[in-house]
mmCIF file of C-alpha atoms in Angstrom:
data_model
loop_
_atom_site.group_PDB
_atom_site.id
_atom_site.type_symbol
_atom_site.label_atom_id
_atom_site.label_comp_id
_atom_site.label_asym_id
_atom_site.label_seq_id
_atom_site.Cartn_x
_atom_site.Cartn_y
_atom_site.Cartn_z
ATOM 1 C CA MET A 1 120.232 3.448 -153.778
ATOM 2 C CA SER A 2 119.021 2.825 -150.217
ATOM 3 C CA ASP A 3 115.534 3.821 -149.080
ATOM 4 C CA GLU A 4 117.100 6.294 -146.652
ATOM 5 C CA LYS A 5 118.906 8.126 -149.462
ATOM 6 C CA LYS A 6 115.729 8.140 -151.551
ATOM 7 C CA ASP A 7 113.869 9.707 -148.620
ATOM 8 C CA ILE A 8 116.506 12.448 -148.338
ATOM 9 C CA ILE A 9 116.286 13.154 -152.079
ATOM 10 C CA ARG A 10 112.477 13.384 -151.900
ATOM 11 C CA ILE A 11 112.671 15.770 -148.954
ATOM 12 C CA LYS A 12 115.243 17.910 -150.772
ATOM 13 C CA ILE A 13 112.964 18.057 -153.825
ATOM 14 C CA LEU A 14 110.067 19.146 -151.617
ATOM 15 C CA ILE A 15 112.230 21.776 -149.884
ATOM 16 C CA PHE A 16 113.398 23.075 -153.276
ATOM 17 C CA LEU A 17 109.838 23.331 -154.644
ATOM 18 C CA VAL A 18 108.457 25.076 -151.562
ATOM 19 C CA TYR A 19 111.341 27.546 -151.520
ATOM 20 C CA LEU A 20 110.847 28.092 -155.261
ATOM 21 C CA VAL A 21 107.236 29.091 -154.635
ATOM 22 C CA GLU A 22 108.341 31.216 -151.680
ATOM 23 C CA GLY A 23 110.910 32.983 -153.869
ATOM 24 C CA PHE A 24 108.230 33.578 -156.486
ATOM 25 C CA ILE A 25 105.910 35.052 -153.850
ATOM 26 C CA ALA A 26 108.645 37.067 -152.124
ATOM 27 C CA TYR A 27 109.449 38.850 -155.369
ATOM 28 C CA ALA A 28 105.770 39.555 -156.036
ATOM 29 C CA ILE A 29 105.349 41.061 -152.559
ATOM 30 C CA TYR A 30 108.624 42.786 -151.812
ATOM 31 C CA ASN A 31 109.370 44.055 -155.322
ATOM 32 C CA ALA A 32 106.148 44.344 -157.331
ATOM 33 C CA LEU A 33 103.966 45.216 -154.314
ATOM 34 C CA SER A 34 106.548 47.631 -152.935
ATOM 35 C CA TYR A 35 106.793 49.430 -156.299
ATOM 36 C CA TYR A 36 102.993 49.422 -156.663
ATOM 37 C CA LEU A 37 102.258 50.853 -153.209
ATOM 38 C CA GLY A 38 105.038 53.418 -153.062
ATOM 39 C CA TYR A 39 105.373 54.608 -156.658
ATOM 40 C CA VAL A 40 102.222 53.716 -158.619
ATOM 41 C CA LEU A 41 99.668 54.399 -155.856
ATOM 42 C CA GLY A 42 101.846 56.982 -154.101
ATOM 43 C CA ILE A 43 100.916 55.808 -150.606
ATOM 44 C CA ASN A 44 102.781 57.546 -147.779
ATOM 45 C CA SER A 45 106.000 55.703 -146.903
ATOM 46 C CA ILE A 46 105.142 55.679 -143.186
ATOM 47 C CA LEU A 47 101.814 53.921 -143.897
ATOM 48 C CA ILE A 48 103.609 51.434 -146.141
ATOM 49 C CA GLY A 49 106.052 50.706 -143.314
ATOM 50 C CA ILE A 50 103.176 50.109 -140.894
ATOM 51 C CA VAL A 51 101.221 47.786 -143.191
ATOM 52 C CA GLY A 52 104.459 46.030 -144.146
ATOM 53 C CA SER A 53 105.145 45.413 -140.450
ATOM 54 C CA ILE A 54 101.644 43.957 -140.015
ATOM 55 C CA GLY A 55 102.363 41.588 -142.889
ATOM 56 C CA ILE A 56 105.591 40.486 -141.231
ATOM 57 C CA ILE A 57 104.077 39.786 -137.776
ATOM 58 C CA PRO A 58 103.254 36.130 -138.688
ATOM 59 C CA PHE A 59 106.966 35.575 -139.216
ATOM 60 C CA LEU A 60 107.455 36.362 -135.516
ATOM 61 C CA LEU A 61 104.747 33.794 -134.721
ATOM 62 C CA LYS A 62 107.053 31.072 -136.046
ATOM 63 C CA ILE A 63 108.251 30.727 -132.477
ATOM 64 C CA VAL A 64 104.711 29.538 -131.575
ATOM 65 C CA ILE A 65 103.861 27.691 -134.792
ATOM 66 C CA ALA A 66 107.059 25.602 -134.828
ATOM 67 C CA PRO A 67 106.360 23.659 -131.594
ATOM 68 C CA LEU A 68 102.778 23.072 -132.756
ATOM 69 C CA THR A 69 103.920 21.523 -136.050
ATOM 70 C CA ASP A 70 106.370 19.341 -134.119
ATOM 71 C CA LYS A 71 103.790 18.076 -131.633
ATOM 72 C CA TYR A 72 100.253 18.093 -133.073
ATOM 73 C CA SER A 73 98.684 16.443 -136.116
ATOM 74 C CA LEU A 74 95.840 17.780 -138.254
ATOM 75 C CA PRO A 75 92.954 15.583 -139.512
ATOM 76 C CA ILE A 76 93.684 16.245 -143.191
ATOM 77 C CA PHE A 77 96.355 13.749 -144.264
ATOM 78 C CA SER A 78 97.780 10.797 -142.374
ATOM 79 C CA ASP A 79 101.123 12.523 -142.893
ATOM 80 C CA LYS A 80 101.478 15.350 -140.350
ATOM 81 C CA LYS A 81 103.885 17.448 -142.432
ATOM 82 C CA LYS A 82 101.635 17.218 -145.499
ATOM 83 C CA SER A 83 98.680 18.497 -143.478
ATOM 84 C CA TYR A 84 100.500 21.642 -142.383
ATOM 85 C CA LEU A 85 101.858 22.224 -145.881
ATOM 86 C CA PHE A 86 98.339 21.909 -147.289
ATOM 87 C CA ILE A 87 96.955 24.530 -144.872
ATOM 88 C CA GLY A 88 99.857 26.866 -145.576
ATOM 89 C CA ILE A 89 99.550 26.579 -149.354
ATOM 90 C CA ILE A 90 95.787 27.208 -149.320
ATOM 91 C CA PHE A 91 96.021 30.257 -147.056
ATOM 92 C CA ASN A 92 98.920 31.693 -148.988
ATOM 93 C CA GLY A 93 97.436 31.220 -152.459
ATOM 94 C CA ILE A 94 93.930 32.480 -151.719
ATOM 95 C CA PHE A 95 94.912 35.588 -149.785
ATOM 96 C CA LEU A 96 97.717 36.432 -152.211
ATOM 97 C CA ALA A 97 95.147 36.498 -155.017
ATOM 98 C CA LEU A 98 93.079 38.904 -152.879
ATOM 99 C CA PHE A 99 95.902 41.458 -153.129
ATOM 100 C CA SER A 100 93.999 42.398 -156.291
ATOM 101 C CA ILE A 101 91.451 44.449 -154.294
ATOM 102 C CA ASP A 102 91.266 48.240 -154.512
ATOM 103 C CA ILE A 103 94.010 48.910 -151.962
ATOM 104 C CA LEU A 104 93.542 52.678 -151.803
ATOM 105 C CA ASN A 105 89.889 52.390 -150.759
ATOM 106 C CA PHE A 106 90.260 49.238 -148.634
ATOM 107 C CA PHE A 107 93.654 49.820 -147.053
ATOM 108 C CA VAL A 108 92.756 48.358 -143.633
ATOM 109 C CA PHE A 109 91.195 45.293 -145.281
ATOM 110 C CA PHE A 110 94.367 44.900 -147.341
ATOM 111 C CA ALA A 111 96.466 44.913 -144.136
ATOM 112 C CA ILE A 112 94.347 42.014 -142.795
ATOM 113 C CA ILE A 113 94.711 40.109 -146.081
ATOM 114 C CA PHE A 114 98.468 40.691 -146.007
ATOM 115 C CA PHE A 115 98.609 39.277 -142.460
ATOM 116 C CA LEU A 116 96.647 36.120 -143.403
ATOM 117 C CA GLN A 117 98.686 35.544 -146.564
ATOM 118 C CA SER A 118 101.878 35.799 -144.513
ATOM 119 C CA LEU A 119 100.434 33.348 -141.990
ATOM 120 C CA GLY A 120 100.014 30.750 -144.734
ATOM 121 C CA PHE A 121 103.507 31.485 -146.019
ATOM 122 C CA VAL A 122 104.932 30.990 -142.518
ATOM 123 C CA ILE A 123 103.178 27.643 -141.987
ATOM 124 C CA MET A 124 104.711 26.380 -145.249
ATOM 125 C CA ASP A 125 108.110 27.722 -144.297
ATOM 126 C CA VAL A 126 108.127 26.276 -140.776
ATOM 127 C CA THR A 127 107.203 22.832 -142.065
ATOM 128 C CA VAL A 128 109.992 22.580 -144.640
ATOM 129 C CA ASP A 129 112.518 24.126 -142.245
ATOM 130 C CA SER A 130 111.752 21.370 -139.750
ATOM 131 C CA LEU A 131 112.325 18.798 -142.511
ATOM 132 C CA ALA A 132 115.715 20.373 -143.215
ATOM 133 C CA VAL A 133 116.739 20.033 -139.567
ATOM 134 C CA LEU A 134 115.446 16.448 -139.355
ATOM 135 C CA ILE A 135 117.715 15.289 -142.205
ATOM 136 C CA LYS A 136 120.697 17.298 -140.940
ATOM 137 C CA LYS A 137 122.464 14.194 -139.631
ATOM 138 C CA ASP A 138 122.190 12.523 -143.059
ATOM 139 C CA SER A 139 123.125 15.449 -145.291
ATOM 140 C CA HIS A 140 125.788 18.150 -145.369
ATOM 141 C CA ASP A 141 124.436 21.348 -143.873
ATOM 142 C CA VAL A 142 125.606 23.579 -146.717
ATOM 143 C CA SER A 143 124.048 21.314 -149.351
ATOM 144 C CA ILE A 144 120.633 21.758 -147.696
ATOM 145 C CA SER A 145 121.193 25.514 -147.574
ATOM 146 C CA ILE A 146 122.050 25.481 -151.280
ATOM 147 C CA VAL A 147 118.798 23.642 -152.045
ATOM 148 C CA MET A 148 116.878 26.262 -150.045
ATOM 149 C CA PHE A 149 118.573 29.251 -151.595
ATOM 150 C CA LEU A 150 118.516 27.890 -155.157
ATOM 151 C CA GLY A 151 114.779 27.327 -154.809
ATOM 152 C CA THR A 152 114.339 30.926 -153.665
ATOM 153 C CA LEU A 153 116.489 32.303 -156.477
ATOM 154 C CA VAL A 154 114.860 30.230 -159.224
ATOM 155 C CA GLY A 155 111.419 31.232 -157.946
ATOM 156 C CA GLY A 156 112.425 34.874 -157.992
ATOM 157 C CA ALA A 157 113.810 34.524 -161.509
ATOM 158 C CA LEU A 158 110.560 32.975 -162.774
ATOM 159 C CA VAL A 159 108.656 36.081 -161.708
ATOM 160 C CA PHE A 160 110.521 37.992 -164.405
ATOM 161 C CA PHE A 161 108.251 36.223 -166.912
ATOM 162 C CA VAL A 162 105.093 37.683 -165.348
ATOM 163 C CA ILE A 163 106.380 41.233 -164.904
ATOM 164 C CA GLY A 164 104.553 42.148 -168.101
ATOM 165 C CA VAL A 165 101.291 41.050 -166.481
ATOM 166 C CA PHE A 166 101.954 43.302 -163.472
ATOM 167 C CA GLN A 167 102.747 46.176 -165.828
ATOM 168 C CA TYR A 168 99.379 45.612 -167.531
ATOM 169 C CA SER A 169 97.398 45.069 -164.310
ATOM 170 C CA TYR A 170 98.783 44.665 -160.808
ATOM 171 C CA GLY A 171 95.539 43.043 -159.673
ATOM 172 C CA LEU A 172 95.742 40.410 -162.414
ATOM 173 C CA GLY A 173 99.402 39.845 -161.593
ATOM 174 C CA PHE A 174 98.646 39.013 -157.963
ATOM 175 C CA ILE A 175 95.788 36.705 -158.971
ATOM 176 C CA ILE A 176 98.109 34.784 -161.306
ATOM 177 C CA VAL A 177 100.869 34.523 -158.685
ATOM 178 C CA GLY A 178 98.304 33.302 -156.130
ATOM 179 C CA ILE A 179 97.018 30.628 -158.518
ATOM 180 C CA LEU A 180 100.532 29.527 -159.487
ATOM 181 C CA SER A 181 101.489 29.138 -155.828
ATOM 182 C CA LEU A 182 98.588 26.687 -155.454
ATOM 183 C CA CYS A 183 100.354 24.419 -157.971
ATOM 184 C CA LEU A 184 102.212 22.943 -154.988
ATOM 185 C CA LEU A 185 99.039 21.079 -154.003
ATOM 186 C CA PRO A 186 99.532 18.134 -156.431
ATOM 187 C CA VAL A 187 103.035 17.658 -155.020
ATOM 188 C CA ILE A 188 101.588 17.418 -151.519
ATOM 189 C CA PHE A 189 99.022 14.844 -152.629
ATOM 190 C CA PHE A 190 101.409 12.521 -154.480
ATOM 191 C CA MET A 191 104.806 12.861 -152.757
ATOM 192 C CA LYS A 192 105.515 10.182 -150.171
ATOM 193 C CA LEU A 193 107.463 11.245 -147.091
ATOM 194 C CA PRO A 194 109.209 8.826 -144.685
ATOM 195 C CA PRO A 195 106.903 7.743 -141.808
ATOM 196 C CA ASN A 196 109.394 8.672 -139.055
ATOM 197 C CA LEU A 197 108.690 12.358 -139.777
ATOM 198 C CA ASN A 198 105.163 11.936 -138.422
ATOM 199 C CA GLU A 199 106.165 11.000 -134.898
ATOM 200 C CA SER A 200 104.815 13.460 -132.342
ATOM 201 C CA THR A 201 107.454 15.478 -130.545
ATOM 202 C CA ASP A 202 107.049 16.606 -126.968
ATOM 203 C CA VAL A 203 108.340 20.143 -126.697
ATOM 204 C CA ASN A 204 110.896 19.993 -123.902
ATOM 205 C CA PHE A 205 111.032 23.478 -122.420
ATOM 206 C CA GLY A 206 113.873 22.368 -120.169
ATOM 207 C CA GLU A 207 115.894 21.592 -123.278
ATOM 208 C CA ILE A 208 114.985 25.007 -124.710
ATOM 209 C CA ARG A 209 116.293 26.687 -121.554
ATOM 210 C CA VAL A 210 119.538 24.723 -121.821
ATOM 211 C CA ILE A 211 120.012 25.871 -125.421
ATOM 212 C CA PHE A 212 119.376 29.499 -124.489
ATOM 213 C CA LYS A 213 121.980 29.343 -121.720
ATOM 214 C CA GLU A 214 124.705 28.456 -124.218
ATOM 215 C CA LYS A 215 126.922 31.483 -124.914
ATOM 216 C CA LYS A 216 127.301 30.496 -128.568
ATOM 217 C CA PHE A 217 123.541 30.254 -129.093
ATOM 218 C CA GLN A 218 123.001 33.638 -127.412
ATOM 219 C CA LEU A 219 125.554 35.281 -129.720
ATOM 220 C CA ILE A 220 123.971 33.684 -132.802
ATOM 221 C CA ILE A 221 120.582 35.065 -131.686
ATOM 222 C CA ILE A 222 122.044 38.593 -131.520
ATOM 223 C CA PHE A 223 123.725 38.105 -134.893
ATOM 224 C CA ALA A 224 120.451 36.866 -136.404
ATOM 225 C CA PHE A 225 118.659 39.990 -135.146
ATOM 226 C CA LEU A 226 121.292 42.337 -136.600
ATOM 227 C CA PHE A 227 121.595 40.455 -139.891
ATOM 228 C CA ASN A 228 118.277 41.481 -141.409
ATOM 229 C CA ILE A 229 117.632 45.012 -140.106
ATOM 230 C CA ASP A 230 119.213 46.538 -143.202
ATOM 231 C CA GLY A 231 117.117 44.266 -145.421
ATOM 232 C CA GLY A 232 113.966 45.472 -143.663
ATOM 233 C CA LEU A 233 114.970 49.118 -144.052
ATOM 234 C CA LEU A 234 115.219 48.667 -147.830
ATOM 235 C CA GLU A 235 112.347 46.226 -148.407
ATOM 236 C CA PHE A 236 109.568 48.739 -149.073
ATOM 237 C CA THR A 237 111.742 51.772 -149.844
ATOM 238 C CA LEU A 238 114.206 50.846 -152.601
ATOM 239 C CA GLU A 239 111.747 50.159 -155.443
ATOM 240 C CA PRO A 240 109.681 53.350 -154.946
ATOM 241 C CA TYR A 241 112.938 55.345 -154.695
ATOM 242 C CA LEU A 242 114.170 53.938 -158.009
ATOM 243 C CA GLY A 243 110.853 54.904 -159.599
ATOM 244 C CA ARG A 244 110.868 58.447 -158.224
ATOM 245 C CA ALA A 245 114.587 59.205 -158.654
ATOM 246 C CA PHE A 246 115.217 57.648 -162.072
ATOM 247 C CA GLY A 247 111.753 56.982 -163.503
ATOM 248 C CA ALA A 248 112.558 53.260 -163.345
ATOM 249 C CA SER A 249 109.736 50.993 -164.485
ATOM 250 C CA LEU A 250 108.856 47.665 -162.887
ATOM 251 C CA VAL A 251 110.795 46.018 -165.727
ATOM 252 C CA ASP A 252 113.871 48.070 -164.764
ATOM 253 C CA VAL A 253 113.452 46.971 -161.154
ATOM 254 C CA GLY A 254 113.112 43.395 -162.419
ATOM 255 C CA ILE A 255 116.366 43.754 -164.358
ATOM 256 C CA LEU A 256 118.104 44.909 -161.170
ATOM 257 C CA TYR A 257 116.748 41.838 -159.399
ATOM 258 C CA ILE A 258 117.715 39.418 -162.203
ATOM 259 C CA ILE A 259 121.245 40.815 -162.415
ATOM 260 C CA SER A 260 121.609 40.385 -158.665
ATOM 261 C CA PHE A 261 120.214 36.844 -159.037
ATOM 262 C CA LEU A 262 122.707 35.914 -161.763
ATOM 263 C CA SER A 263 125.643 37.249 -159.774
ATOM 264 C CA SER A 264 124.420 35.239 -156.759
ATOM 265 C CA ILE A 265 124.848 32.055 -158.777
ATOM 266 C CA ILE A 266 128.582 32.775 -159.004
ATOM 267 C CA GLY A 267 128.740 32.955 -155.228
ATOM 268 C CA ILE A 268 126.711 29.745 -154.868
ATOM 269 C CA ILE A 269 129.093 27.836 -157.145
ATOM 270 C CA LEU A 270 132.171 29.102 -155.293
ATOM 271 C CA LEU A 271 130.642 28.257 -151.911
ATOM 272 C CA TYR A 272 129.792 24.731 -153.053
ATOM 273 C CA ILE A 273 133.318 24.134 -154.394
ATOM 274 C CA TYR A 274 135.028 25.338 -151.217
ATOM 275 C CA ARG A 275 132.295 24.391 -148.714
ATOM 276 C CA ASN A 276 134.541 22.065 -146.687
ATOM 277 C CA LYS A 277 137.475 24.500 -146.532
ATOM 278 C CA LEU A 278 135.731 27.643 -145.341
ATOM 279 C CA ASN A 279 135.300 28.818 -141.774
ATOM 280 C CA LYS A 280 131.718 30.108 -141.717
ATOM 281 C CA PHE A 281 132.367 32.883 -139.192
ATOM 282 C CA LYS A 282 135.537 34.163 -140.882
ATOM 283 C CA LEU A 283 133.714 34.124 -144.215
ATOM 284 C CA PHE A 284 130.942 36.222 -142.678
ATOM 285 C CA ILE A 285 133.437 38.765 -141.356
ATOM 286 C CA PHE A 286 134.746 39.313 -144.882
ATOM 287 C CA ILE A 287 131.205 39.499 -146.303
ATOM 288 C CA SER A 288 130.119 42.004 -143.627
ATOM 289 C CA TYR A 289 132.969 44.432 -144.322
ATOM 290 C CA TYR A 290 132.494 44.000 -148.075
ATOM 291 C CA MET A 291 128.754 44.740 -147.887
ATOM 292 C CA ALA A 292 129.356 47.659 -145.507
ATOM 293 C CA PHE A 293 131.731 49.224 -148.034
ATOM 294 C CA MET A 294 129.169 48.817 -150.847
ATOM 295 C CA SER A 295 126.385 50.355 -148.743
ATOM 296 C CA LEU A 296 128.623 53.262 -147.744
ATOM 297 C CA THR A 297 129.463 53.821 -151.422
ATOM 298 C CA LEU A 298 125.759 54.135 -152.283
ATOM 299 C CA CYS A 299 125.213 56.436 -149.296
ATOM 300 C CA ILE A 300 127.972 58.811 -150.453
ATOM 301 C CA ALA A 301 126.760 58.684 -154.068
ATOM 302 C CA ILE A 302 123.198 59.589 -153.031
ATOM 303 C CA PHE A 303 124.217 62.519 -150.822
ATOM 304 C CA THR A 304 126.670 63.892 -153.413
ATOM 305 C CA SER A 305 124.106 63.555 -156.244
ATOM 306 C CA LEU A 306 126.479 61.243 -158.140
ATOM 307 C CA VAL A 307 124.052 58.336 -157.981
ATOM 308 C CA SER A 308 122.499 56.846 -161.124
ATOM 309 C CA PHE A 309 120.475 53.769 -162.000
ATOM 310 C CA GLN A 310 123.568 52.358 -163.742
ATOM 311 C CA LEU A 311 125.538 52.741 -160.495
ATOM 312 C CA PHE A 312 122.828 50.827 -158.648
ATOM 313 C CA LEU A 313 123.082 48.038 -161.230
ATOM 314 C CA PHE A 314 126.863 47.871 -160.850
ATOM 315 C CA ILE A 315 126.815 47.916 -157.037
ATOM 316 C CA TYR A 316 124.068 45.292 -156.847
ATOM 317 C CA ILE A 317 126.034 43.000 -159.158
ATOM 318 C CA LEU A 318 128.964 43.227 -156.737
ATOM 319 C CA MET A 319 126.705 42.790 -153.709
ATOM 320 C CA GLY A 320 124.784 39.931 -155.316
ATOM 321 C CA ILE A 321 127.888 37.753 -155.609
ATOM 322 C CA LEU A 322 128.192 37.529 -151.835
ATOM 323 C CA SER A 323 124.552 38.011 -150.806
ATOM 324 C CA GLY A 324 123.720 34.462 -151.846
ATOM 325 C CA VAL A 325 126.773 33.145 -150.004
ATOM 326 C CA ALA A 326 125.753 35.111 -146.898
ATOM 327 C CA ASN A 327 122.214 33.709 -146.850
ATOM 328 C CA MET A 328 123.268 30.109 -147.408
ATOM 329 C CA THR A 329 126.036 30.336 -144.810
ATOM 330 C CA LEU A 330 123.618 31.881 -142.317
ATOM 331 C CA TYR A 331 121.156 29.014 -142.771
ATOM 332 C CA ALA A 332 123.998 26.519 -142.396
ATOM 333 C CA ILE A 333 125.010 28.183 -139.103
ATOM 334 C CA PHE A 334 121.390 28.069 -137.903
ATOM 335 C CA ILE A 335 121.013 24.393 -138.794
ATOM 336 C CA GLU A 336 124.342 23.555 -137.160
ATOM 337 C CA ALA A 337 123.357 25.402 -133.966
ATOM 338 C CA SER A 338 119.909 23.768 -133.799
ATOM 339 C CA SER A 339 119.131 20.848 -131.536
ATOM 340 C CA PRO A 340 118.044 17.654 -133.372
ATOM 341 C CA LYS A 341 115.783 16.878 -130.384
ATOM 342 C CA LEU A 342 113.705 19.971 -131.237
ATOM 343 C CA ALA A 343 113.529 19.640 -134.995
ATOM 344 C CA ALA A 344 111.787 22.895 -135.786
ATOM 345 C CA THR A 345 111.791 24.766 -132.499
ATOM 346 C CA SER A 346 115.448 25.697 -131.943
ATOM 347 C CA PHE A 347 115.959 26.494 -135.629
ATOM 348 C CA ILE A 348 112.832 28.647 -135.720
ATOM 349 C CA PHE A 349 113.904 30.522 -132.588
ATOM 350 C CA LEU A 350 116.838 31.786 -134.642
ATOM 351 C CA ILE A 351 114.664 32.507 -137.676
ATOM 352 C CA THR A 352 112.243 34.433 -135.447
ATOM 353 C CA PHE A 353 114.976 36.768 -134.236
ATOM 354 C CA LEU A 354 116.100 37.156 -137.853
ATOM 355 C CA ASN A 355 112.560 38.188 -138.777
ATOM 356 C CA PHE A 356 112.277 40.467 -135.742
ATOM 357 C CA GLY A 357 115.249 42.458 -137.006
ATOM 358 C CA PHE A 358 113.611 42.565 -140.431
ATOM 359 C CA LEU A 359 110.330 43.848 -138.941
ATOM 360 C CA ILE A 360 112.146 46.594 -137.017
ATOM 361 C CA GLY A 361 113.768 47.683 -140.269
ATOM 362 C CA VAL A 362 110.463 47.754 -142.176
ATOM 363 C CA LEU A 363 108.649 49.599 -139.383
ATOM 364 C CA PHE A 364 111.135 52.477 -139.276
ATOM 365 C CA SER A 365 112.004 52.570 -142.981
ATOM 366 C CA GLY A 366 109.263 55.072 -143.840
ATOM 367 C CA PHE A 367 110.760 57.660 -141.499
ATOM 368 C CA ILE A 368 114.303 57.541 -142.908
ATOM 369 C CA HIS A 369 115.867 59.020 -146.066
ATOM 370 C CA ILE A 370 117.232 56.381 -148.459
ATOM 371 C CA GLY A 371 120.777 57.754 -148.135
ATOM 372 C CA VAL A 372 120.643 57.473 -144.348
ATOM 373 C CA ILE A 373 119.286 53.931 -144.720
ATOM 374 C CA TYR A 374 122.437 52.903 -146.585
ATOM 375 C CA LEU A 375 124.580 54.611 -143.924
ATOM 376 C CA ILE A 376 122.763 52.769 -141.114
ATOM 377 C CA SER A 377 123.108 49.521 -143.076
ATOM 378 C CA ALA A 378 126.875 50.001 -143.384
ATOM 379 C CA ILE A 379 127.211 50.651 -139.641
ATOM 380 C CA ILE A 380 125.143 47.565 -138.726
ATOM 381 C CA MET A 381 127.083 45.347 -141.139
ATOM 382 C CA ALA A 382 130.414 46.448 -139.679
ATOM 383 C CA THR A 383 129.176 46.211 -136.071
ATOM 384 C CA ARG A 384 128.019 42.604 -136.330
ATOM 385 C CA THR A 385 131.610 41.484 -136.959
ATOM 386 C CA ILE A 386 132.216 41.995 -133.214
ATOM 387 C CA ILE A 387 129.868 39.071 -132.564
ATOM 388 C CA LEU A 388 131.551 36.988 -135.261
ATOM 389 C CA PHE A 389 134.981 37.471 -133.678
ATOM 390 C CA LYS A 390 133.530 36.279 -130.345
ATOM 391 C CA LEU A 391 132.027 33.203 -132.040
ATOM 392 C CA ILE A 392 135.406 32.386 -133.583
ATOM 393 C CA LYS A 393 137.025 32.641 -130.143
ATOM 394 C CA ILE A 394 134.419 30.273 -128.654
ATOM 395 C CA LYS A 395 134.943 27.778 -131.484
ATOM 396 C CA GLU A 396 138.730 27.847 -131.075
ATOM 397 C CA ASN A 397 138.438 27.245 -127.325
#
């Protein structure tokens, strides 16, 4: 095996491990924390939406952090990427453990901690995303996306084994998750990355302007923004709703997540098998209408009082099959649309707009009834197909 192939394998392993930790953390925050704040502590949904938005702000700062990680080195390791990963891991792990404070009495302090934890998470994420773009020319786009998404899913699945700890003590649960996320540090110390990744990159703002003038890139930006609004609307509202409406425990919520995870694997396998035969945009059109129908079904069930926890399980199994496909295909589209000359920057521009849509959803989620949220989600999912049809037309021309 050539040194170049070994380098790609090492980078893929690193990407997988970082995304695994990120999946682990994402579950702890967006499932356990959401359930804890909204159902256990009974904090007002509007306040949860506000503090959730504060925690998401660092994800919008990716647009600033990405050029910095491309251009500047830190005096920690000789390897530039390792230095940024180290900072991100430390920030993330320490401040995640501090989620164990008395949130009710130190709510403002908790919002600051949430912001700093997210900042560390973002630095990690930006660094590995730039690695993914840098090896794009040597590896099939979808295969990199699969590595990313599998890492996220496996990390989320591992959290199921610490749900019992959260049930016993949420504070202890967050401390354990924070400590476990620091286990990435030995990998950073001992993994060798290819030296060409450490070359400083001058951020060419002229090149950025050229990218933004492309009609295709503009449409993908709009699609990225619309893609995650529905996810934001549900992020801090679904788990508390399940607790209030059905008396669902955190274990029940975990079961819903695991079932969705297992069904996602089916979609991942199918996508991998047919990865070279599928048109990404046409696939997304089908997924969008499919997801819109599922969301509309839940909306009708909620407003007609026909909803049950079992129905949620069934619907989320059906949605899970294509949710994994949607996320991996989206990342593949982002990587494909990114400029290799701006390893992290152009890719992170797209991710930033994705996160901006997510933040908008979280911010307004506390004001909206869960049934209306599913209705809005269905409308957004169906509407974004207009952009996909335009992208298909551009590709065909």
